[in-house]
Amino acid sequence: MNDRLRAVSGQIIAVAVALLMGAIIILMVGESPVRVFMTLLRGAFGDQAKIAGTLLQTTPILICGVAACVGLRGGMFNVGIEGQLFLGGFAAAWVGFAFPLPAGIHMLAALALAIVAGAAWVAIPAYFRARYNTNEVVSTILSNYVAVLLTSYFTIFLFKRPGGWSETPPILPTAYLPGIFDFSRLNGGLVIGLVLAIGAALVFRYTSWGYGVTMVGSAPKFAEYGGVNVKRQGFLVLLLSGAVGGLAGGVETLGVHHRFMEGFAPGFGFDGLIAALLANGSPVATIFTALFFGALRNGSLLLEVDTGASREIITVIQALIILSVSAQVLVRRRGDSQAGERRWKF
Amino acid sequence: QDKVSVAAISGYFAQGFGVSIVNGLNKAKDEFGIDLKLVDTGNRALDYEEQFENLAKAKQYDLIFVMGWELVDSLQKVSKAYPDQRFVFIDGVLDNPNMIYANFAEEQGSFVAGALAGMIEAKGSEFPKIGDGMAIGFVGGRDIPVIRNFLGGYEQGAKYAAPDVKVNSVFAGTFDDPAKGSELAQALYGQGADIVYNVAGPTGEGVMQASAAVDKYSIGVDIDMCGTAPGNVLASMLKRGDIAVYTLIKDEVEGRKVAAGTRTFDLASGGVEVKVCDDIAPTIPADVTAKLDEIKKAILDGKIEIAKAK
Amino acid sequence: MEILDKLVNVALIAATLRTTAPILLVALGGSFTTKAGIFNIGLEGQMLAGAFFAVLGSIWTGSALLGVACGVAAALAFALVFAVLVVSFRANEVVVGLALNILAGGMTISLMKAIFGTRGSIVGQGIVGLPKVQLPGARDLLGSWASLISGFTPMVYVAFIAVPLLVLFYNRTRLGLYIRVVGEKPEAAEALGISITRVRYTASLLCGLLAGLAGAHLSLGYITMFTENMSSGRGFMAVAILIFSNGDPLKVLAGCLLFGFADAFSLRLQTFGYPSYLVLTVPYVVALTALFALSYRARPRIIMETLASMQKLLSVDKNPGPDGKHPS
Amino acid sequence: MSNASGSSTPHNAGNNAAGANVAGPDVAGMAVALTGITKRFGAFIANDGIDLAVRRGEIHAIIGENGAGKTTLMNILFGLLQPDEGSIRLNDEETVVADPAVAIKAGLGMVHQHFKLVPSLSVADNVFLGMEIRRHGLIDHAAQIARTRELSERFGLRVDPTERVGLLSVGIEQRIEILKVLVRGARTIILDEPTAVLTPQESRELFQTLRSFVADGMTVIFISHHLEEVMEVSDTVTVLRNGRRVATRPTVELSKDELVRMMVGREVSFDRRPREPQHGDVILEVEQLWARDDRRLPALRDVNFTIRSGEVVGIAGVAGNGQTELAEVLSGLRPASHGVARLKGRNLATFSPAEIREAGLAHVPGDRMVRGVDRNASIAANMLMGRQHRAPWSRGGVLNWNAIGQNASKLIKDFDIRAQGSGDAVKRLSGGNIQKVVLAREFTNGADFLLIDQPTRGVDIGAQEAIHDEIMRQRAAGRAILLISVQLDELAALADRILVMFNGRIMGEVAGDDADEDRIGMMMAGVAVPEFAAEPA
Ligand SMILES: Nc1ncnc2c1ncn2[C@@H]1O[C@H](COP(=O)(O)OP(=O)(O)OP(=O)(O)O)[C@@H](O)[C@H]1O
Ligand SMILES: Nc1ncnc2c1ncn2[C@@H]1O[C@H](COP(=O)(O)OP(=O)(O)OP(=O)(O)O)[C@@H](O)[C@H]1O
Ligand SMILES: [Mg+2]
Ligand SMILES: [Mg+2]
């Protein structure tokens, strides 16, 4: 408990340090830090619409973050969430516009295909990782590029909405994710994200399977010795991670855009990965890191309108926060020797 | 209401056409002392609607200029939520009767550019730096409808003026990678093209620089690019976003409230034009110049139908 | 056949060398950190910062060389931050690397706005690019093949010459040896009084040096301009190559050439009417295929290992005879 | 200080050695003198005001239980750790050993408990690492190889300088470690548990080498858990207990029993455990078993044996001769390439590792840190492994952490594991206690067949006794036990039969009651020993 308290207060100090550095930068570009931070706060939580907007921004980061957590738990570094998100988004849209189905079933079918698409996209890297120990970081990074280009190809060459922009035809309302408020686009995706995060935490903590997977991630030889099928669980975990990544894309298309747009959501995969890493791989903690990123992002949208500061300033501050928080994590494990730790276990 | 206040929102202020719009806005600001707000949307579709909300909610802007087709969906929603807010959609026409449209006929300008390139290529080695490949090239940014529209006009123009000339077209897949633009252009030059038209934003800058590197020709787009590689830039196909926003703001400032409806910026109105670079102009053979004028006239008279890309 | 002729020719090889050079430079930079046991996913950001400040320096000083120096200095600053956080504060390398990439993106755009009042790109404005190096006599000697060795900007030569230098560095210099040792068996280094911290800092900074050169090459050599996000994933590509080459300079070269070739080749494929988006995937698909194929059956390695363990068996067999000559 | 140190002295080391030889053991002053050394790790005191004086030209043994602070003390002496209190004199000079470089300069050399060699480098590169020979600023590999060869010949430490270290056996690795120390011109050599991984023959060779060092006027400090060898080779013994020095005495004045008493503070018996032959049904049958190692080379060649319930079968052999692979095949982690292993009549090849465990296998793995535990997880989580699908710990796939925690607490008590509670992370425990966690888990899962690999490696004598008792209790309970160990005395004390493995084959079998170290040692080295001839080298 005491440890945790120290850790949390450490994080807060780290954020404060980053904000201070941010304030200096803001001063340097000739704006008032107070005004900028107040605007940020107003933009993130100013009224119910702003709060809803923040939650809307949080949703994809959260789901991608859970995807990353699932992989990290099993010792798999899924850097390909971005690509899975794009394919999942496209797959959901495709079901949404091409196959008229009854309400409810339509949405579930679309989400299901998004999940399948995400999992399928990571299946080959996962297979090679499990079977031949092929580094999954490399293969998933590379497959991101292919996924984004591929969805662009599908969208523009095969399924383009006639006369329109580079986007698919709109999906049918039967496939929409239900909204939560009528004043916001916030939708059931948030609930899906929260359920996933808490569900993942429970599964990892309270099931035999989750225990096995956790052991595969933290001590693979031990797990193997204990009778856990390390290769199969590794494959499964990466597949699940990809599935959640695909779901993130499906949620975006069905919940917000109601069509697939070429290049619609760059960077969510990486945001999610960072959120998960800052949360130390804990899905529940990822809820908070994702919310933090979502608030920063939504706040920064108002910032650009209400002050002279540009959104890039926020990008810079966000990076500073990540950097100082990441260093903070380390203060806890300062030790005598640098040698003992394996630096990276890819 | 004393002072006119306008906002502009787009993800493309950094690229050719967007730059010309920013130029126009700044000119209006300098001349009329208006309030000006630029909002960069970035490239995440999730952000757009919130950004429109933030702009429209204040109700302080007389006009909001919107550029980029990916914003259309959010724009439609917000314009429904704020029916009193006047939006100017640049570079397209939608089905919304409350909106102001500034529509550009880039295919017309590209047609002329294509005709010019075709005729010069057809001259072969008579013309300096031209080989006998009988091919011209096109480098696009991403393979999206607007860019296809440029390509379509260019191809049709080249075929119209010089039926034997082939048009090789390639896309970089990105507007942000000039190095790739340079490689693409060099590949085209290597395959016999002597003139390459770029519609690729910063990626296209790489095309212009490649034309200087291999000493062939390039054609610029959106803004006057003759200075980027003097002697190697044949012409620039200007898409005068600056004129469009400037005239609209001018109307507004002078009390003629801009009303909903479509304004077309084409060859006829000077909204698009092909400017042959000053250092090249004297070397253009007279028959080419004459034929080019003829073509322009035919377009103005509606004698030439240019198919638009879907 | 005619198509093949048009596709595969001297120009393609020259283009391959050009497309390879920036990735090679940055990947060779990453080789230092990889060898030192640090996973550096922040190459992209270092490269971008290098590209931006190279242009800035070039404009301010009017000298391409000083521009390159500015670019390198900026990349070094990023590398230093990386080293401080990762080595001294032991932060997660992936988090720090990704955050520095974000920082580089946001910072270059903000600074561009603040200094030039524009977003997007800096063209003209007095940027002085690096000159092309025309090797004297190349054309007489090689004819049309001269374009394979002559007419590149300096950094292309630097990139390719760096490969044998790095081989020499790792095998024959003390620092190179220490970098390898620190990456492979840090406790061995520590026990011998080799400072792991110092070696990792040095490796990080060397990495920044080459990443900076790569960035400067992009904005002053390859072309002469800066545009936001102009590193365009080359840093990530380098990371991928680094992981499967394990940072060995020759393997890095092979990986970069493969990717460079696939890139240059695919650009040419487009002119035959294949859909751009599919053609653009070619380099990545080639790299993935190579990765999977290599791990599917790492034949050369298995053969080597088998030979080695044969040797081991033999040495075990003959070794225990306690017939050694003892001193005294 | 007589020896020049640093980069250019491999030659000098030899010359000095020759010169010092004349001087003989007559020494003035101490090679090493530690005064009042105290080292704390948080609240824990690892070294508590230790004084230690080592005379020049002696072999000084340091003994003590696991966690007594031996390694810590040596690390402080060598500059790897900084003492919180106390001072160090090296060769009669007050020295602040800020880092190993200082120690090396003062003529100290250390061979660590875990070797610190770089596998991808050649022997010569490893020997000269940190003090490379260079020409024109570049490392001169040829010169390094030549010097390594020269040195290895002079000290009788035979190695091939060009070979990659990753391919060599531990015995040779140790020679390289010693060469590393010598090439730095060390006059005082510290060895931390040098014989833990050696065959008896290799140990004997090592001691011969160490004696030749002191004959040359050098000083040797070594840590060991093997009291016989301490008695045999050392001149002086220092005993540590709980971070304090209990005694420093000339070896000749001491008996083994006295040593043990000083170490543990009570009597400990090592004799062969009395037992009744009570073998029952055949539990494990191994027939013509072949298997390949990770490099796909034969690691097991035609292995045959059976184990009955209530029987302890020992496997002796130098590490790396197929024991690991045998254990892996028997636990289902590695497929057999030929032959069968049957557990209670059922062919293991048809089972997954999890099913084998269900069928009645318990396994104490040899490398406990890697295979035996997750260091970062709690004791409770570690004790769950292998039974996470069984009631009462889980029902319908859902874990009951209450039951798991209670079970862990009970095992902690039963097995006398020194820990705060079941929530403690395993990495906070000492090596011996970690081993007890593994034993507790494996011995309580009701399996009929116990596969026990190196149960007491690096475990102190007190804990060894407890572990041996536990193994005998399991035997009495009718378990079939396969005991793999590199320690012959352990096998002799526990096993009914001892099989000797070399190069994947069973070289021979010896009854536990007449285990003869020399004969077994010969077989371990691959020499087929005829029944009657027992001629040690
Ligand atoms: N103990 C050490 N820990 C870490 N790095 C070291 C250590 N010793 C040397 N190095 C590194 O190895 C490199 C070479 O060191 P060296 O001392 O040989 O440099 P030098 O004196 O310039 O060599 P030379 O005199 O041959 O030119 C340096 O970059 C140094 O940082
Ligand atoms: N870095 C450290 N942090 C915390 N505790 C430590 C550290 N190093 C050693 N200890 C503790 O100090 C005590 C002494 O450890 P040390 O390694 O000196 O024992 P040892 O006598 O060498 O035992 P063994 O015979 O098992 O090798 C142990 O209880 C150990 O857990
Ligand atoms: Mg020890
Ligand atoms: Mg020990």
mmCIF file of N, CA and C in Angstrom, chain A residues 77 124 128 132 134-135 137-139 142 145-146 149-150 152-153 156-157 262 270 274 277 310 312-313 315-316 319 322-323 326-327 330 333 335 337-339 341 343-344 346, chain C residues 37-39 85-87 89-96 99 102-103 106-107 109-110 113 119 186-187 190 200 233 236-237 240 243 275 277-278 280-281 284 288 291-292 295-296:
data_model
loop_
_atom_site.group_PDB
_atom_site.id
_atom_site.type_symbol
_atom_site.label_atom_id
_atom_site.label_comp_id
_atom_site.label_asym_id
_atom_site.label_seq_id
_atom_site.Cartn_x
_atom_site.Cartn_y
_atom_site.Cartn_z
ATOM 1 N N PHE A 77 4.503 -8.148 -27.531
ATOM 2 C CA PHE A 77 4.506 -6.721 -27.795
ATOM 3 C C PHE A 77 3.768 -6.486 -29.099
ATOM 4 N N ILE A 124 -0.844 -14.206 -38.695
ATOM 5 C CA ILE A 124 0.416 -14.682 -39.285
ATOM 6 C C ILE A 124 1.614 -14.300 -38.407
ATOM 7 N N PHE A 128 3.964 -17.133 -36.532
ATOM 8 C CA PHE A 128 5.419 -17.213 -36.657
ATOM 9 C C PHE A 128 6.112 -16.936 -35.337
ATOM 10 N N TYR A 132 8.061 -20.159 -34.649
ATOM 11 C CA TYR A 132 9.470 -19.988 -35.006
ATOM 12 C C TYR A 132 10.135 -18.858 -34.217
ATOM 13 N N THR A 134 9.636 -15.772 -34.288
ATOM 14 C CA THR A 134 9.895 -14.578 -35.098
ATOM 15 C C THR A 134 9.468 -13.345 -34.318
ATOM 16 N N ASN A 135 10.365 -12.394 -34.233
ATOM 17 C CA ASN A 135 10.097 -11.208 -33.424
ATOM 18 C C ASN A 135 8.799 -10.518 -33.821
ATOM 19 N N VAL A 137 7.550 -7.736 -32.693
ATOM 20 C CA VAL A 137 7.602 -6.275 -32.813
ATOM 21 C C VAL A 137 7.831 -5.896 -34.270
ATOM 22 N N VAL A 138 8.805 -6.525 -34.884
ATOM 23 C CA VAL A 138 9.100 -6.220 -36.284
ATOM 24 C C VAL A 138 7.912 -6.547 -37.163
ATOM 25 N N SER A 139 7.391 -7.748 -37.012
ATOM 26 C CA SER A 139 6.365 -8.157 -37.964
ATOM 27 C C SER A 139 5.103 -7.318 -37.795
ATOM 28 N N LEU A 142 5.692 -3.745 -39.323
ATOM 29 C CA LEU A 142 5.649 -3.759 -40.787
ATOM 30 C C LEU A 142 4.223 -3.970 -41.283
ATOM 31 N N TYR A 145 1.844 -0.862 -41.886
ATOM 32 C CA TYR A 145 1.882 -0.128 -43.153
ATOM 33 C C TYR A 145 1.012 -0.820 -44.181
ATOM 34 N N VAL A 146 1.140 -2.138 -44.228
ATOM 35 C CA VAL A 146 0.371 -2.888 -45.216
ATOM 36 C C VAL A 146 -1.122 -2.727 -44.938
ATOM 37 N N LEU A 149 -2.461 0.744 -46.007
ATOM 38 C CA LEU A 149 -2.534 0.852 -47.471
ATOM 39 C C LEU A 149 -3.645 -0.038 -48.029
ATOM 40 N N LEU A 150 -3.770 -1.208 -47.427
ATOM 41 C CA LEU A 150 -4.775 -2.148 -47.913
ATOM 42 C C LEU A 150 -6.188 -1.589 -47.721
ATOM 43 N N SER A 152 -6.966 1.479 -47.563
ATOM 44 C CA SER A 152 -7.121 2.557 -48.538
ATOM 45 C C SER A 152 -7.502 1.982 -49.891
ATOM 46 N N TYR A 153 -6.843 0.898 -50.235
ATOM 47 C CA TYR A 153 -7.137 0.265 -51.524
ATOM 48 C C TYR A 153 -8.585 -0.204 -51.571
ATOM 49 N N ILE A 156 -10.919 2.895 -51.761
ATOM 50 C CA ILE A 156 -10.925 3.741 -52.945
ATOM 51 C C ILE A 156 -11.165 2.946 -54.223
ATOM 52 N N PHE A 157 -10.619 1.751 -54.277
ATOM 53 C CA PHE A 157 -10.703 1.014 -55.531
ATOM 54 C C PHE A 157 -11.879 0.045 -55.586
ATOM 55 N N GLU A 262 -10.847 6.573 -45.475
ATOM 56 C CA GLU A 262 -9.442 6.274 -45.677
ATOM 57 C C GLU A 262 -8.591 7.051 -44.661
ATOM 58 N N PHE A 270 -0.791 3.578 -31.414
ATOM 59 C CA PHE A 270 0.393 3.939 -30.633
ATOM 60 C C PHE A 270 0.001 4.626 -29.339
ATOM 61 N N ILE A 274 1.104 3.342 -25.648
ATOM 62 C CA ILE A 274 1.762 4.165 -24.622
ATOM 63 C C ILE A 274 0.915 4.198 -23.357
ATOM 64 N N LEU A 277 1.516 1.013 -21.575
ATOM 65 C CA LEU A 277 2.850 0.910 -20.984
ATOM 66 C C LEU A 277 2.966 1.802 -19.752
ATOM 67 N N SER A 310 -1.033 26.571 -30.595
ATOM 68 C CA SER A 310 -1.430 25.539 -31.541
ATOM 69 C C SER A 310 -1.511 24.204 -30.842
ATOM 70 N N GLU A 312 -0.043 21.630 -31.536
ATOM 71 C CA GLU A 312 1.252 20.951 -31.439
ATOM 72 C C GLU A 312 1.904 21.191 -30.089
ATOM 73 N N ILE A 313 1.587 22.372 -29.512
ATOM 74 C CA ILE A 313 2.103 22.637 -28.176
ATOM 75 C C ILE A 313 1.641 21.537 -27.221
ATOM 76 N N THR A 315 0.823 18.529 -28.077
ATOM 77 C CA THR A 315 1.578 17.325 -28.413
ATOM 78 C C THR A 315 2.902 17.329 -27.670
ATOM 79 N N VAL A 316 3.548 18.494 -27.669
ATOM 80 C CA VAL A 316 4.841 18.598 -26.992
ATOM 81 C C VAL A 316 4.680 18.355 -25.501
ATOM 82 N N ALA A 319 4.077 14.743 -24.781
ATOM 83 C CA ALA A 319 5.319 13.972 -24.851
ATOM 84 C C ALA A 319 6.153 14.176 -23.589
ATOM 85 N N ILE A 322 4.697 12.160 -20.776
ATOM 86 C CA ILE A 322 5.024 10.741 -20.921
ATOM 87 C C ILE A 322 6.472 10.500 -20.499
ATOM 88 N N LEU A 323 7.349 11.374 -20.951
ATOM 89 C CA LEU A 323 8.765 11.186 -20.640
ATOM 90 C C LEU A 323 9.008 11.251 -19.142
ATOM 91 N N SER A 326 7.530 8.306 -17.339
ATOM 92 C CA SER A 326 8.266 7.065 -17.593
ATOM 93 C C SER A 326 9.518 7.004 -16.720
ATOM 94 N N ALA A 327 10.135 8.150 -16.516
ATOM 95 C CA ALA A 327 11.325 8.158 -15.660
ATOM 96 C C ALA A 327 10.936 7.877 -14.228
ATOM 97 N N LEU A 330 10.811 4.517 -12.842
ATOM 98 C CA LEU A 330 12.100 3.925 -12.588
ATOM 99 C C LEU A 330 12.686 4.247 -11.244
ATOM 100 N N ARG A 333 12.707 1.471 -9.012
ATOM 101 C CA ARG A 333 13.553 0.287 -9.058
ATOM 102 C C ARG A 333 15.038 0.592 -9.226
ATOM 103 N N GLY A 335 18.637 0.408 -8.464
ATOM 104 C CA GLY A 335 19.378 -0.615 -7.732
ATOM 105 C C GLY A 335 20.862 -0.413 -7.878
ATOM 106 N N SER A 337 23.228 -2.510 -9.365
ATOM 107 C CA SER A 337 23.905 -2.899 -10.595
ATOM 108 C C SER A 337 23.019 -2.692 -11.794
ATOM 109 N N GLN A 338 23.601 -2.276 -12.888
ATOM 110 C CA GLN A 338 22.859 -2.135 -14.128
ATOM 111 C C GLN A 338 22.833 -3.453 -14.858
ATOM 112 N N ALA A 339 23.706 -4.340 -14.438
ATOM 113 C CA ALA A 339 23.917 -5.527 -15.248
ATOM 114 C C ALA A 339 22.798 -6.545 -15.098
ATOM 115 N N GLU A 341 19.600 -6.561 -14.819
ATOM 116 C CA GLU A 341 18.367 -6.527 -15.580
ATOM 117 C C GLU A 341 18.570 -6.858 -17.045
ATOM 118 N N ARG A 343 17.692 -5.900 -20.492
ATOM 119 C CA ARG A 343 17.157 -4.639 -20.957
ATOM 120 C C ARG A 343 15.877 -4.830 -21.740
ATOM 121 N N TRP A 344 15.891 -5.739 -22.657
ATOM 122 C CA TRP A 344 14.654 -5.969 -23.416
ATOM 123 C C TRP A 344 14.578 -7.412 -23.810
ATOM 124 N N PHE A 346 12.740 -8.986 -26.275
ATOM 125 C CA PHE A 346 11.949 -9.256 -27.478
ATOM 126 C C PHE A 346 12.395 -10.531 -28.153
ATOM 127 N N GLY C 37 22.493 -3.284 -26.347
ATOM 128 C CA GLY C 37 21.390 -3.842 -25.577
ATOM 129 C C GLY C 37 20.273 -2.865 -25.276
ATOM 130 N N ILE C 38 20.152 -1.829 -26.091
ATOM 131 C CA ILE C 38 19.061 -0.872 -25.897
ATOM 132 C C ILE C 38 18.168 -0.921 -27.127
ATOM 133 N N PHE C 39 16.882 -1.024 -26.885
ATOM 134 C CA PHE C 39 15.927 -1.057 -27.981
ATOM 135 C C PHE C 39 15.490 0.371 -28.254
ATOM 136 N N LEU C 85 17.116 9.134 -19.765
ATOM 137 C CA LEU C 85 15.921 8.466 -19.257
ATOM 138 C C LEU C 85 16.095 6.952 -19.228
ATOM 139 N N VAL C 86 16.627 6.414 -20.299
ATOM 140 C CA VAL C 86 16.662 4.956 -20.413
ATOM 141 C C VAL C 86 17.820 4.360 -19.605
ATOM 142 N N VAL C 87 18.980 5.009 -19.669
ATOM 143 C CA VAL C 87 20.136 4.431 -18.994
ATOM 144 C C VAL C 87 20.173 4.835 -17.518
ATOM 145 N N PHE C 89 17.759 6.671 -15.695
ATOM 146 C CA PHE C 89 16.505 6.511 -14.959
ATOM 147 C C PHE C 89 15.811 5.202 -15.280
ATOM 148 N N ARG C 90 16.397 4.437 -16.173
ATOM 149 C CA ARG C 90 15.877 3.121 -16.524
ATOM 150 C C ARG C 90 14.393 3.132 -16.880
ATOM 151 N N ALA C 91 14.015 4.120 -17.651
ATOM 152 C CA ALA C 91 12.637 4.149 -18.125
ATOM 153 C C ALA C 91 12.463 3.093 -19.202
ATOM 154 N N ASN C 92 11.227 2.739 -19.445
ATOM 155 C CA ASN C 92 10.918 1.779 -20.499
ATOM 156 C C ASN C 92 11.324 2.354 -21.855
ATOM 157 N N GLU C 93 12.151 1.612 -22.567
ATOM 158 C CA GLU C 93 12.701 2.127 -23.826
ATOM 159 C C GLU C 93 11.627 2.445 -24.854
ATOM 160 N N VAL C 94 10.608 1.589 -24.886
ATOM 161 C CA VAL C 94 9.566 1.794 -25.891
ATOM 162 C C VAL C 94 8.801 3.074 -25.605
ATOM 163 N N VAL C 95 8.479 3.280 -24.320
ATOM 164 C CA VAL C 95 7.734 4.490 -23.967
ATOM 165 C C VAL C 95 8.551 5.727 -24.314
ATOM 166 N N VAL C 96 9.799 5.732 -23.891
ATOM 167 C CA VAL C 96 10.629 6.909 -24.130
ATOM 168 C C VAL C 96 10.815 7.133 -25.631
ATOM 169 N N ALA C 99 7.615 8.425 -27.132
ATOM 170 C CA ALA C 99 7.349 9.783 -26.682
ATOM 171 C C ALA C 99 8.282 10.775 -27.374
ATOM 172 N N ILE C 102 6.942 11.476 -30.725
ATOM 173 C CA ILE C 102 5.833 12.435 -30.658
ATOM 174 C C ILE C 102 6.382 13.840 -30.451
ATOM 175 N N LEU C 103 7.364 13.923 -29.537
ATOM 176 C CA LEU C 103 7.961 15.223 -29.235
ATOM 177 C C LEU C 103 8.579 15.834 -30.493
ATOM 178 N N GLY C 106 5.799 17.154 -32.790
ATOM 179 C CA GLY C 106 5.156 18.370 -32.312
ATOM 180 C C GLY C 106 6.107 19.546 -32.290
ATOM 181 N N MET C 107 7.348 19.262 -31.906
ATOM 182 C CA MET C 107 8.303 20.347 -31.772
ATOM 183 C C MET C 107 8.655 20.962 -33.124
ATOM 184 N N ILE C 109 6.899 21.057 -35.800
ATOM 185 C CA ILE C 109 5.788 21.842 -36.338
ATOM 186 C C ILE C 109 5.653 23.162 -35.584
ATOM 187 N N SER C 110 5.731 23.101 -34.246
ATOM 188 C CA SER C 110 5.612 24.330 -33.457
ATOM 189 C C SER C 110 6.699 25.325 -33.831
ATOM 190 N N LYS C 113 6.167 26.900 -37.137
ATOM 191 C CA LYS C 113 5.167 27.971 -37.038
ATOM 192 C C LYS C 113 5.782 29.210 -36.425
ATOM 193 N N ARG C 119 2.901 26.393 -41.700
ATOM 194 C CA ARG C 119 2.847 24.993 -41.342
ATOM 195 C C ARG C 119 3.245 24.234 -42.569
ATOM 196 N N PRO C 186 26.191 -7.834 -19.865
ATOM 197 C CA PRO C 186 26.572 -6.644 -19.091
ATOM 198 C C PRO C 186 27.315 -6.992 -17.807
ATOM 199 N N GLU C 187 26.965 -8.125 -17.190
ATOM 200 C CA GLU C 187 27.644 -8.415 -15.924
ATOM 201 C C GLU C 187 29.130 -8.698 -16.147
ATOM 202 N N GLU C 190 30.673 -5.221 -16.344
ATOM 203 C CA GLU C 190 30.700 -4.601 -15.024
ATOM 204 C C GLU C 190 31.840 -5.170 -14.172
ATOM 205 N N ARG C 200 26.770 2.750 -22.636
ATOM 206 C CA ARG C 200 25.431 2.928 -23.205
ATOM 207 C C ARG C 200 25.184 4.371 -23.605
ATOM 208 N N GLY C 233 8.363 7.297 -41.635
ATOM 209 C CA GLY C 233 8.434 5.879 -41.289
ATOM 210 C C GLY C 233 9.777 5.219 -41.541
ATOM 211 N N PHE C 236 11.165 3.752 -38.365
ATOM 212 C CA PHE C 236 10.536 2.501 -37.953
ATOM 213 C C PHE C 236 11.034 1.343 -38.798
ATOM 214 N N MET C 237 11.185 1.624 -40.080
ATOM 215 C CA MET C 237 11.714 0.613 -40.982
ATOM 216 C C MET C 237 13.098 0.165 -40.478
ATOM 217 N N ALA C 240 12.872 -2.115 -37.573
ATOM 218 C CA ALA C 240 12.535 -3.476 -37.984
ATOM 219 C C ALA C 240 13.776 -4.198 -38.507
ATOM 220 N N ILE C 243 16.124 -5.191 -35.684
ATOM 221 C CA ILE C 243 15.781 -6.334 -34.842
ATOM 222 C C ILE C 243 16.122 -7.620 -35.567
ATOM 223 N N PRO C 275 -2.457 -0.819 -59.234
ATOM 224 C CA PRO C 275 -3.027 0.174 -58.314
ATOM 225 C C PRO C 275 -1.978 0.644 -57.314
ATOM 226 N N TYR C 277 -1.983 1.812 -54.325
ATOM 227 C CA TYR C 277 -1.993 1.405 -52.930
ATOM 228 C C TYR C 277 -1.442 -0.006 -52.746
ATOM 229 N N LEU C 278 -1.701 -0.855 -53.734
ATOM 230 C CA LEU C 278 -1.157 -2.209 -53.611
ATOM 231 C C LEU C 278 0.342 -2.206 -53.861
ATOM 232 N N LEU C 280 2.369 0.144 -53.327
ATOM 233 C CA LEU C 280 3.075 0.769 -52.216
ATOM 234 C C LEU C 280 3.302 -0.199 -51.055
ATOM 235 N N THR C 281 2.519 -1.264 -50.993
ATOM 236 C CA THR C 281 2.743 -2.229 -49.913
ATOM 237 C C THR C 281 3.952 -3.121 -50.191
ATOM 238 N N TYR C 284 7.028 -3.336 -47.840
ATOM 239 C CA TYR C 284 6.715 -3.896 -46.531
ATOM 240 C C TYR C 284 6.440 -5.389 -46.635
ATOM 241 N N LEU C 288 8.449 -8.283 -44.787
ATOM 242 C CA LEU C 288 7.768 -9.282 -43.949
ATOM 243 C C LEU C 288 8.077 -10.693 -44.426
ATOM 244 N N LEU C 291 11.438 -11.681 -43.473
ATOM 245 C CA LEU C 291 11.487 -11.958 -42.034
ATOM 246 C C LEU C 291 10.955 -13.352 -41.726
ATOM 247 N N PHE C 292 9.780 -13.655 -42.280
ATOM 248 C CA PHE C 292 9.175 -14.951 -42.001
ATOM 249 C C PHE C 292 10.006 -16.076 -42.610
ATOM 250 N N SER C 295 13.081 -16.765 -40.511
ATOM 251 C CA SER C 295 12.886 -17.469 -39.250
ATOM 252 C C SER C 295 12.280 -18.848 -39.476
ATOM 253 N N TYR C 296 11.615 -19.023 -40.613
ATOM 254 C CA TYR C 296 11.022 -20.321 -40.896
ATOM 255 C C TYR C 296 12.101 -21.388 -40.862
#
